Amino acid sequence: EPIDVQVEAGAVHDDNVTRAKNGPDRRGDHSYALNVSKSMAQPLSANARVLMIGTLGGEKFRRFNGLSRLAATAEAEYQYRASSEFDEPTFGVFARLSAEGFESELRDGYRFSAGLSYRQPLTDRINLFAAVSHNRPHAGSRVFSTRDNSIRGNVDYAFGDNGILYLGAEYRKGDIVSTGRPSLENVTIADVLVQDDAYPGGQFFSYRFRGSTVLMTMGYNLALGPRDSIDFSWRHIRSTPGLRPGWLTTPRSYIANQLSAVYLMRF
């Protein structure tokens, strides 16, 4: 009998971990992650259930060890489906709480998210997912104690029993953090700033400011067996400050790309 424990091990290349615009402040890095999660479903009626997920994991960065972290997450979602008809959507209300410990003391803390979800099968191969949420991390520094609201959607297409192609998009409105050496632009648009202890030399500062972020994801999950698979994905991230002084000539947005490969096994 499956015990609903999932193990994920993977590697990610991020070409802009500092979320800087360009030049020497833009730094890339590789990270390696391991996560173990356990899920439990509690039926409440013929049409409703509560899904609970607990996760323990960590991420190790190669160049900037201050970004490395350990995390514990608890999530609960109430799900309701009006009938067992194939095309009947599932509605959800969820809450998630994570405790995070970084090599950087400024980032230590917890984050809370809550929102609404929607799942809809269109055919036996195509599934839709959408969610709106409010996200609020609380960290050791005000710079990393951000808040934002987001809306996201995802569509999956199954190629038989062996592969799933997925496309996702997310829009966030709220706080953004960028890291780099002091500049007039950063000081002008920042609500608060701090010398960042995650980067050696003490020359980098992190700035928090208001703006919007768009994330686009494309990936492919290849089944290796009945309980394991490998997942490849590319994510494009574009953050745009809400305030832009008229004298600036630099690009308006902060752009990053992430490439990841993750092995998943369920027991």
PDB file of C-alpha atoms in Angstrom:
ATOM      1  CA  GLU A   1       0.000   0.000   0.000  1.00  0.00           C
ATOM      2  CA  PRO A   2       1.368   3.469  -0.863  1.00  0.00           C
ATOM      3  CA  ILE A   3       2.108   5.630   2.181  1.00  0.00           C
ATOM      4  CA  ASP A   4       1.812   8.915   0.225  1.00  0.00           C
ATOM      5  CA  VAL A   5       5.368  10.058   0.864  1.00  0.00           C
ATOM      6  CA  GLN A   6       7.072  11.903  -1.981  1.00  0.00           C
ATOM      7  CA  VAL A   7      10.794  12.576  -2.316  1.00  0.00           C
ATOM      8  CA  GLU A   8      12.123  15.260  -4.681  1.00  0.00           C
ATOM      9  CA  ALA A   9      15.804  15.763  -5.490  1.00  0.00           C
ATOM     10  CA  GLY A  10      16.931  18.256  -8.106  1.00  0.00           C
ATOM     11  CA  ALA A  11      19.214  20.977  -9.353  1.00  0.00           C
ATOM     12  CA  VAL A  12      18.435  24.519 -10.506  1.00  0.00           C
ATOM     13  CA  HIS A  13      20.477  27.063 -12.453  1.00  0.00           C
ATOM     14  CA  ASP A  14      19.387  30.665 -11.858  1.00  0.00           C
ATOM     15  CA  ASP A  15      21.071  33.278 -14.065  1.00  0.00           C
ATOM     16  CA  ASN A  16      20.149  36.175 -11.754  1.00  0.00           C
ATOM     17  CA  VAL A  17      19.865  35.243  -8.066  1.00  0.00           C
ATOM     18  CA  THR A  18      20.392  38.900  -7.086  1.00  0.00           C
ATOM     19  CA  ARG A  19      17.432  40.014  -9.239  1.00  0.00           C
ATOM     20  CA  ALA A  20      19.575  42.885 -10.535  1.00  0.00           C
ATOM     21  CA  LYS A  21      19.013  44.580 -13.891  1.00  0.00           C
ATOM     22  CA  ASN A  22      22.366  44.113 -15.595  1.00  0.00           C
ATOM     23  CA  GLY A  23      26.134  44.560 -15.271  1.00  0.00           C
ATOM     24  CA  PRO A  24      28.328  43.200 -12.460  1.00  0.00           C
ATOM     25  CA  ASP A  25      25.452  43.189  -9.939  1.00  0.00           C
ATOM     26  CA  ARG A  26      23.751  40.411 -11.894  1.00  0.00           C
ATOM     27  CA  ARG A  27      25.019  37.126 -10.403  1.00  0.00           C
ATOM     28  CA  GLY A  28      24.084  33.564 -11.332  1.00  0.00           C
ATOM     29  CA  ASP A  29      24.335  30.407  -9.262  1.00  0.00           C
ATOM     30  CA  HIS A  30      23.473  26.705  -9.085  1.00  0.00           C
ATOM     31  CA  SER A  31      21.486  25.168  -6.255  1.00  0.00           C
ATOM     32  CA  TYR A  32      20.664  21.624  -5.192  1.00  0.00           C
ATOM     33  CA  ALA A  33      17.479  20.758  -3.327  1.00  0.00           C
ATOM     34  CA  LEU A  34      15.997  17.805  -1.449  1.00  0.00           C
ATOM     35  CA  ASN A  35      12.409  17.729  -0.169  1.00  0.00           C
ATOM     36  CA  VAL A  36      10.357  15.022   1.544  1.00  0.00           C
ATOM     37  CA  SER A  37       6.588  15.463   1.848  1.00  0.00           C
ATOM     38  CA  LYS A  38       3.744  13.472   3.341  1.00  0.00           C
ATOM     39  CA  SER A  39       0.116  13.950   2.318  1.00  0.00           C
ATOM     40  CA  MET A  40      -3.078  12.869   4.063  1.00  0.00           C
ATOM     41  CA  ALA A  41      -6.683  13.203   2.909  1.00  0.00           C
ATOM     42  CA  GLN A  42      -9.568  13.314   5.393  1.00  0.00           C
ATOM     43  CA  PRO A  43     -13.045  12.848   3.838  1.00  0.00           C
ATOM     44  CA  LEU A  44     -15.709  15.087   5.376  1.00  0.00           C
ATOM     45  CA  SER A  45     -18.640  14.027   3.220  1.00  0.00           C
ATOM     46  CA  ALA A  46     -19.365  12.522  -0.180  1.00  0.00           C
ATOM     47  CA  ASN A  47     -18.436  15.855  -1.770  1.00  0.00           C
ATOM     48  CA  ALA A  48     -15.787  17.389   0.493  1.00  0.00           C
ATOM     49  CA  ARG A  49     -12.441  16.552   2.040  1.00  0.00           C
ATOM     50  CA  VAL A  50      -9.447  18.174   3.738  1.00  0.00           C
ATOM     51  CA  LEU A  51      -6.038  17.577   2.185  1.00  0.00           C
ATOM     52  CA  MET A  52      -3.048  18.047   4.507  1.00  0.00           C
ATOM     53  CA  ILE A  53       0.597  18.116   3.386  1.00  0.00           C
ATOM     54  CA  GLY A  54       3.739  18.368   5.497  1.00  0.00           C
ATOM     55  CA  THR A  55       7.128  19.008   3.903  1.00  0.00           C
ATOM     56  CA  LEU A  56      10.725  19.044   5.155  1.00  0.00           C
ATOM     57  CA  GLY A  57      13.511  20.103   2.840  1.00  0.00           C
ATOM     58  CA  GLY A  58      16.532  22.182   2.059  1.00  0.00           C
ATOM     59  CA  GLU A  59      18.364  23.984  -0.699  1.00  0.00           C
ATOM     60  CA  LYS A  60      22.134  24.397  -1.031  1.00  0.00           C
ATOM     61  CA  PHE A  61      23.685  27.095  -3.235  1.00  0.00           C
ATOM     62  CA  ARG A  62      27.094  26.608  -4.770  1.00  0.00           C
ATOM     63  CA  ARG A  63      28.515  30.163  -4.875  1.00  0.00           C
ATOM     64  CA  PHE A  64      26.409  32.146  -2.418  1.00  0.00           C
ATOM     65  CA  ASN A  65      25.979  29.945   0.617  1.00  0.00           C
ATOM     66  CA  GLY A  66      24.058  32.661   2.442  1.00  0.00           C
ATOM     67  CA  LEU A  67      21.060  31.825   0.258  1.00  0.00           C
ATOM     68  CA  SER A  68      21.084  28.170   1.382  1.00  0.00           C
ATOM     69  CA  ARG A  69      18.154  27.239   3.605  1.00  0.00           C
ATOM     70  CA  LEU A  70      16.223  24.586   5.504  1.00  0.00           C
ATOM     71  CA  ALA A  71      12.436  24.725   5.584  1.00  0.00           C
ATOM     72  CA  ALA A  72       9.456  23.014   7.200  1.00  0.00           C
ATOM     73  CA  THR A  73       6.006  23.569   5.690  1.00  0.00           C
ATOM     74  CA  ALA A  74       2.477  22.644   6.768  1.00  0.00           C
ATOM     75  CA  GLU A  75      -0.408  23.082   4.334  1.00  0.00           C
ATOM     76  CA  ALA A  76      -4.130  22.364   4.568  1.00  0.00           C
ATOM     77  CA  GLU A  77      -6.751  22.696   1.839  1.00  0.00           C
ATOM     78  CA  TYR A  78     -10.493  22.234   2.026  1.00  0.00           C
ATOM     79  CA  GLN A  79     -11.728  20.824  -1.303  1.00  0.00           C
ATOM     80  CA  TYR A  80     -15.309  20.603  -2.543  1.00  0.00           C
ATOM     81  CA  ARG A  81     -16.679  18.866  -5.623  1.00  0.00           C
ATOM     82  CA  ALA A  82     -20.429  18.963  -6.276  1.00  0.00           C
ATOM     83  CA  SER A  83     -20.609  15.562  -7.966  1.00  0.00           C
ATOM     84  CA  SER A  84     -18.496  12.715  -9.332  1.00  0.00           C
ATOM     85  CA  GLU A  85     -19.140  13.717 -12.961  1.00  0.00           C
ATOM     86  CA  PHE A  86     -15.899  13.779 -14.957  1.00  0.00           C
ATOM     87  CA  ASP A  87     -16.039  17.465 -15.880  1.00  0.00           C
ATOM     88  CA  GLU A  88     -17.132  18.667 -12.443  1.00  0.00           C
ATOM     89  CA  PRO A  89     -14.677  21.290 -11.090  1.00  0.00           C
ATOM     90  CA  THR A  90     -13.064  21.107  -7.645  1.00  0.00           C
ATOM     91  CA  PHE A  91     -12.986  24.274  -5.532  1.00  0.00           C
ATOM     92  CA  GLY A  92     -10.540  24.754  -2.685  1.00  0.00           C
ATOM     93  CA  VAL A  93      -9.589  27.043   0.201  1.00  0.00           C
ATOM     94  CA  PHE A  94      -6.008  26.662   1.387  1.00  0.00           C
ATOM     95  CA  ALA A  95      -3.546  27.964   3.968  1.00  0.00           C
ATOM     96  CA  ARG A  96       0.206  27.347   4.120  1.00  0.00           C
ATOM     97  CA  LEU A  97       2.770  28.116   6.840  1.00  0.00           C
ATOM     98  CA  SER A  98       6.535  27.684   6.390  1.00  0.00           C
ATOM     99  CA  ALA A  99       9.407  28.143   8.823  1.00  0.00           C
ATOM    100  CA  GLU A 100      12.735  28.899   7.138  1.00  0.00           C
ATOM    101  CA  GLY A 101      16.287  28.973   8.400  1.00  0.00           C
ATOM    102  CA  PHE A 102      18.908  30.539   6.116  1.00  0.00           C
ATOM    103  CA  GLU A 103      22.658  30.884   6.319  1.00  0.00           C
ATOM    104  CA  SER A 104      21.738  34.581   6.079  1.00  0.00           C
ATOM    105  CA  GLU A 105      20.287  35.755   9.398  1.00  0.00           C
ATOM    106  CA  LEU A 106      18.438  38.565   7.640  1.00  0.00           C
ATOM    107  CA  ARG A 107      16.225  36.026   5.874  1.00  0.00           C
ATOM    108  CA  ASP A 108      15.398  33.737   8.810  1.00  0.00           C
ATOM    109  CA  GLY A 109      11.713  33.632   9.652  1.00  0.00           C
ATOM    110  CA  TYR A 110       8.423  32.269   8.409  1.00  0.00           C
ATOM    111  CA  ARG A 111       5.982  32.852   5.567  1.00  0.00           C
ATOM    112  CA  PHE A 112       2.211  32.532   5.422  1.00  0.00           C
ATOM    113  CA  SER A 113      -0.001  32.120   2.357  1.00  0.00           C
ATOM    114  CA  ALA A 114      -3.756  31.735   1.993  1.00  0.00           C
ATOM    115  CA  GLY A 115      -6.049  31.648  -0.985  1.00  0.00           C
ATOM    116  CA  LEU A 116      -8.617  29.980  -3.229  1.00  0.00           C
ATOM    117  CA  SER A 117      -8.047  27.286  -5.863  1.00  0.00           C
ATOM    118  CA  TYR A 118      -9.925  25.849  -8.854  1.00  0.00           C
ATOM    119  CA  ARG A 119      -9.289  22.574 -10.685  1.00  0.00           C
ATOM    120  CA  GLN A 120     -11.047  21.589 -13.897  1.00  0.00           C
ATOM    121  CA  PRO A 121     -10.554  18.557 -16.163  1.00  0.00           C
ATOM    122  CA  LEU A 122     -11.354  19.448 -19.781  1.00  0.00           C
ATOM    123  CA  THR A 123     -10.632  16.061 -21.343  1.00  0.00           C
ATOM    124  CA  ASP A 124      -8.930  12.854 -20.240  1.00  0.00           C
ATOM    125  CA  ARG A 125      -5.639  14.518 -21.257  1.00  0.00           C
ATOM    126  CA  ILE A 126      -6.081  18.221 -20.432  1.00  0.00           C
ATOM    127  CA  ASN A 127      -6.427  19.677 -16.933  1.00  0.00           C
ATOM    128  CA  LEU A 128      -6.667  23.275 -15.752  1.00  0.00           C
ATOM    129  CA  PHE A 129      -5.643  24.764 -12.411  1.00  0.00           C
ATOM    130  CA  ALA A 130      -6.011  28.334 -11.113  1.00  0.00           C
ATOM    131  CA  ALA A 131      -5.450  30.036  -7.747  1.00  0.00           C
ATOM    132  CA  VAL A 132      -5.468  33.434  -6.103  1.00  0.00           C
ATOM    133  CA  SER A 133      -3.483  33.980  -2.921  1.00  0.00           C
ATOM    134  CA  HIS A 134      -2.098  36.463  -0.432  1.00  0.00           C
ATOM    135  CA  ASN A 135       1.529  35.884   0.582  1.00  0.00           C
ATOM    136  CA  ARG A 136       3.269  37.391   3.598  1.00  0.00           C
ATOM    137  CA  PRO A 137       6.824  36.385   4.645  1.00  0.00           C
ATOM    138  CA  HIS A 138       8.154  37.643   7.978  1.00  0.00           C
ATOM    139  CA  ALA A 139      11.961  37.718   8.203  1.00  0.00           C
ATOM    140  CA  GLY A 140      14.751  39.028  10.399  1.00  0.00           C
ATOM    141  CA  SER A 141      15.018  42.145   8.233  1.00  0.00           C
ATOM    142  CA  ARG A 142      12.207  44.432   7.075  1.00  0.00           C
ATOM    143  CA  VAL A 143      13.607  44.167   3.550  1.00  0.00           C
ATOM    144  CA  PHE A 144      12.653  40.498   3.349  1.00  0.00           C
ATOM    145  CA  SER A 145       9.371  40.910   5.252  1.00  0.00           C
ATOM    146  CA  THR A 146       7.410  41.389   2.073  1.00  0.00           C
ATOM    147  CA  ARG A 147       3.773  40.999   1.098  1.00  0.00           C
ATOM    148  CA  ASP A 148       2.058  40.464  -2.240  1.00  0.00           C
ATOM    149  CA  ASN A 149      -1.099  39.179  -3.906  1.00  0.00           C
ATOM    150  CA  SER A 150      -0.941  36.736  -6.787  1.00  0.00           C
ATOM    151  CA  ILE A 151      -3.060  35.039  -9.412  1.00  0.00           C
ATOM    152  CA  ARG A 152      -1.760  31.991 -11.252  1.00  0.00           C
ATOM    153  CA  GLY A 153      -2.907  29.395 -13.727  1.00  0.00           C
ATOM    154  CA  ASN A 154      -1.622  26.133 -15.159  1.00  0.00           C
ATOM    155  CA  VAL A 155      -2.623  23.790 -17.970  1.00  0.00           C
ATOM    156  CA  ASP A 156      -1.405  20.166 -18.251  1.00  0.00           C
ATOM    157  CA  TYR A 157      -1.477  17.989 -21.342  1.00  0.00           C
ATOM    158  CA  ALA A 158      -0.846  14.254 -20.896  1.00  0.00           C
ATOM    159  CA  PHE A 159       0.913  12.303 -23.648  1.00  0.00           C
ATOM    160  CA  GLY A 160      -0.484   8.870 -22.860  1.00  0.00           C
ATOM    161  CA  ASP A 161       0.829   7.374 -19.604  1.00  0.00           C
ATOM    162  CA  ASN A 162       4.456   8.474 -19.902  1.00  0.00           C
ATOM    163  CA  GLY A 163       4.648  12.237 -20.150  1.00  0.00           C
ATOM    164  CA  ILE A 164       2.941  15.488 -19.201  1.00  0.00           C
ATOM    165  CA  LEU A 165       3.618  18.870 -20.804  1.00  0.00           C
ATOM    166  CA  TYR A 166       2.645  21.813 -18.629  1.00  0.00           C
ATOM    167  CA  LEU A 167       2.463  25.585 -19.072  1.00  0.00           C
ATOM    168  CA  GLY A 168       1.987  28.056 -16.239  1.00  0.00           C
ATOM    169  CA  ALA A 169       1.687  31.795 -15.681  1.00  0.00           C
ATOM    170  CA  GLU A 170       1.582  33.897 -12.525  1.00  0.00           C
ATOM    171  CA  TYR A 171       1.123  37.609 -11.824  1.00  0.00           C
ATOM    172  CA  ARG A 172       2.173  39.115  -8.490  1.00  0.00           C
ATOM    173  CA  LYS A 173       1.489  42.627  -7.225  1.00  0.00           C
ATOM    174  CA  GLY A 174       3.325  43.848  -4.156  1.00  0.00           C
ATOM    175  CA  ASP A 175       6.846  43.932  -2.754  1.00  0.00           C
ATOM    176  CA  ILE A 176       9.961  43.080  -4.775  1.00  0.00           C
ATOM    177  CA  VAL A 177      13.528  42.602  -3.484  1.00  0.00           C
ATOM    178  CA  SER A 178      16.600  43.371  -5.599  1.00  0.00           C
ATOM    179  CA  THR A 179      20.265  43.113  -4.552  1.00  0.00           C
ATOM    180  CA  GLY A 180      23.286  45.060  -5.774  1.00  0.00           C
ATOM    181  CA  ARG A 181      25.815  47.737  -4.992  1.00  0.00           C
ATOM    182  CA  PRO A 182      24.472  51.109  -3.822  1.00  0.00           C
ATOM    183  CA  SER A 183      23.133  53.286  -6.630  1.00  0.00           C
ATOM    184  CA  LEU A 184      21.015  56.415  -6.908  1.00  0.00           C
ATOM    185  CA  GLU A 185      18.321  54.430  -8.717  1.00  0.00           C
ATOM    186  CA  ASN A 186      17.997  51.817  -5.987  1.00  0.00           C
ATOM    187  CA  VAL A 187      17.969  54.376  -3.185  1.00  0.00           C
ATOM    188  CA  THR A 188      15.344  56.440  -5.024  1.00  0.00           C
ATOM    189  CA  ILE A 189      12.793  53.654  -5.504  1.00  0.00           C
ATOM    190  CA  ALA A 190      13.470  51.663  -2.296  1.00  0.00           C
ATOM    191  CA  ASP A 191      11.083  51.668   0.667  1.00  0.00           C
ATOM    192  CA  VAL A 192      13.803  50.150   2.878  1.00  0.00           C
ATOM    193  CA  LEU A 193      17.307  48.723   2.374  1.00  0.00           C
ATOM    194  CA  VAL A 194      19.907  46.697   4.274  1.00  0.00           C
ATOM    195  CA  GLN A 195      23.483  45.509   3.816  1.00  0.00           C
ATOM    196  CA  ASP A 196      23.064  41.904   2.658  1.00  0.00           C
ATOM    197  CA  ASP A 197      24.996  39.261   4.621  1.00  0.00           C
ATOM    198  CA  ALA A 198      24.408  36.549   1.987  1.00  0.00           C
ATOM    199  CA  TYR A 199      27.082  37.921  -0.336  1.00  0.00           C
ATOM    200  CA  PRO A 200      30.788  38.107   0.602  1.00  0.00           C
ATOM    201  CA  GLY A 201      32.635  41.404   0.880  1.00  0.00           C
ATOM    202  CA  GLY A 202      29.828  43.492   2.349  1.00  0.00           C
ATOM    203  CA  GLN A 203      29.426  45.485  -0.881  1.00  0.00           C
ATOM    204  CA  PHE A 204      25.916  44.324  -1.776  1.00  0.00           C
ATOM    205  CA  PHE A 205      22.715  45.853  -0.402  1.00  0.00           C
ATOM    206  CA  SER A 206      19.177  44.515  -0.770  1.00  0.00           C
ATOM    207  CA  TYR A 207      16.344  46.912  -1.561  1.00  0.00           C
ATOM    208  CA  ARG A 208      12.599  46.412  -1.117  1.00  0.00           C
ATOM    209  CA  PHE A 209      10.223  48.326  -3.353  1.00  0.00           C
ATOM    210  CA  ARG A 210       6.703  48.055  -4.736  1.00  0.00           C
ATOM    211  CA  GLY A 211       5.984  46.690  -8.196  1.00  0.00           C
ATOM    212  CA  SER A 212       4.706  43.738 -10.173  1.00  0.00           C
ATOM    213  CA  THR A 213       6.196  40.395 -11.227  1.00  0.00           C
ATOM    214  CA  VAL A 214       5.257  38.073 -14.081  1.00  0.00           C
ATOM    215  CA  LEU A 215       6.391  34.427 -14.050  1.00  0.00           C
ATOM    216  CA  MET A 216       6.093  32.092 -17.045  1.00  0.00           C
ATOM    217  CA  THR A 217       6.828  28.370 -16.710  1.00  0.00           C
ATOM    218  CA  MET A 218       7.116  25.572 -19.247  1.00  0.00           C
ATOM    219  CA  GLY A 219       8.002  22.015 -18.292  1.00  0.00           C
ATOM    220  CA  TYR A 220       7.821  18.345 -19.125  1.00  0.00           C
ATOM    221  CA  ASN A 221       7.374  15.482 -16.685  1.00  0.00           C
ATOM    222  CA  LEU A 222       8.562  12.086 -17.932  1.00  0.00           C
ATOM    223  CA  ALA A 223       7.398   8.961 -16.113  1.00  0.00           C
ATOM    224  CA  LEU A 224      10.188   6.461 -15.458  1.00  0.00           C
ATOM    225  CA  GLY A 225       7.988   3.916 -13.741  1.00  0.00           C
ATOM    226  CA  PRO A 226       4.670   3.615 -11.896  1.00  0.00           C
ATOM    227  CA  ARG A 227       5.927   5.716  -8.951  1.00  0.00           C
ATOM    228  CA  ASP A 228       8.833   7.841 -10.177  1.00  0.00           C
ATOM    229  CA  SER A 229       9.491  10.473 -12.809  1.00  0.00           C
ATOM    230  CA  ILE A 230      11.915  13.185 -13.849  1.00  0.00           C
ATOM    231  CA  ASP A 231      10.816  16.754 -14.436  1.00  0.00           C
ATOM    232  CA  PHE A 232      12.493  19.383 -16.635  1.00  0.00           C
ATOM    233  CA  SER A 233      11.351  23.009 -16.574  1.00  0.00           C
ATOM    234  CA  TRP A 234      12.217  26.555 -17.620  1.00  0.00           C
ATOM    235  CA  ARG A 235      10.921  29.595 -15.756  1.00  0.00           C
ATOM    236  CA  HIS A 236      11.137  33.208 -16.917  1.00  0.00           C
ATOM    237  CA  ILE A 237      10.750  35.923 -14.258  1.00  0.00           C
ATOM    238  CA  ARG A 238      10.233  39.626 -15.003  1.00  0.00           C
ATOM    239  CA  SER A 239       9.838  42.163 -12.158  1.00  0.00           C
ATOM    240  CA  THR A 240       8.969  45.804 -12.820  1.00  0.00           C
ATOM    241  CA  PRO A 241       9.144  48.594 -10.187  1.00  0.00           C
ATOM    242  CA  GLY A 242       6.035  50.679  -9.760  1.00  0.00           C
ATOM    243  CA  LEU A 243       8.150  53.839  -9.360  1.00  0.00           C
ATOM    244  CA  ARG A 244      10.534  54.900 -12.117  1.00  0.00           C
ATOM    245  CA  PRO A 245      12.343  58.272 -11.972  1.00  0.00           C
ATOM    246  CA  GLY A 246      12.238  60.092 -15.310  1.00  0.00           C
ATOM    247  CA  TRP A 247      16.028  60.483 -15.531  1.00  0.00           C
ATOM    248  CA  LEU A 248      16.717  56.734 -15.623  1.00  0.00           C
ATOM    249  CA  THR A 249      18.142  55.265 -18.823  1.00  0.00           C
ATOM    250  CA  THR A 250      18.601  51.670 -17.586  1.00  0.00           C
ATOM    251  CA  PRO A 251      16.155  48.876 -18.507  1.00  0.00           C
ATOM    252  CA  ARG A 252      12.857  49.117 -16.667  1.00  0.00           C
ATOM    253  CA  SER A 253      12.544  45.456 -15.605  1.00  0.00           C
ATOM    254  CA  TYR A 254      14.599  42.919 -13.653  1.00  0.00           C
ATOM    255  CA  ILE A 255      14.785  39.625 -15.570  1.00  0.00           C
ATOM    256  CA  ALA A 256      15.827  36.143 -14.460  1.00  0.00           C
ATOM    257  CA  ASN A 257      15.675  32.658 -15.951  1.00  0.00           C
ATOM    258  CA  GLN A 258      15.695  29.346 -14.098  1.00  0.00           C
ATOM    259  CA  LEU A 259      16.421  25.906 -15.549  1.00  0.00           C
ATOM    260  CA  SER A 260      15.684  22.908 -13.353  1.00  0.00           C
ATOM    261  CA  ALA A 261      15.807  19.120 -13.386  1.00  0.00           C
ATOM    262  CA  VAL A 262      14.058  17.238 -10.573  1.00  0.00           C
ATOM    263  CA  TYR A 263      13.703  13.526  -9.818  1.00  0.00           C
ATOM    264  CA  LEU A 264      10.472  12.575  -8.033  1.00  0.00           C
ATOM    265  CA  MET A 265       9.603   9.308  -6.301  1.00  0.00           C
ATOM    266  CA  ARG A 266       6.407   8.441  -4.455  1.00  0.00           C
ATOM    267  CA  PHE A 267       6.214   5.663  -1.873  1.00  0.00           C
TER     268      PHE A 267
END
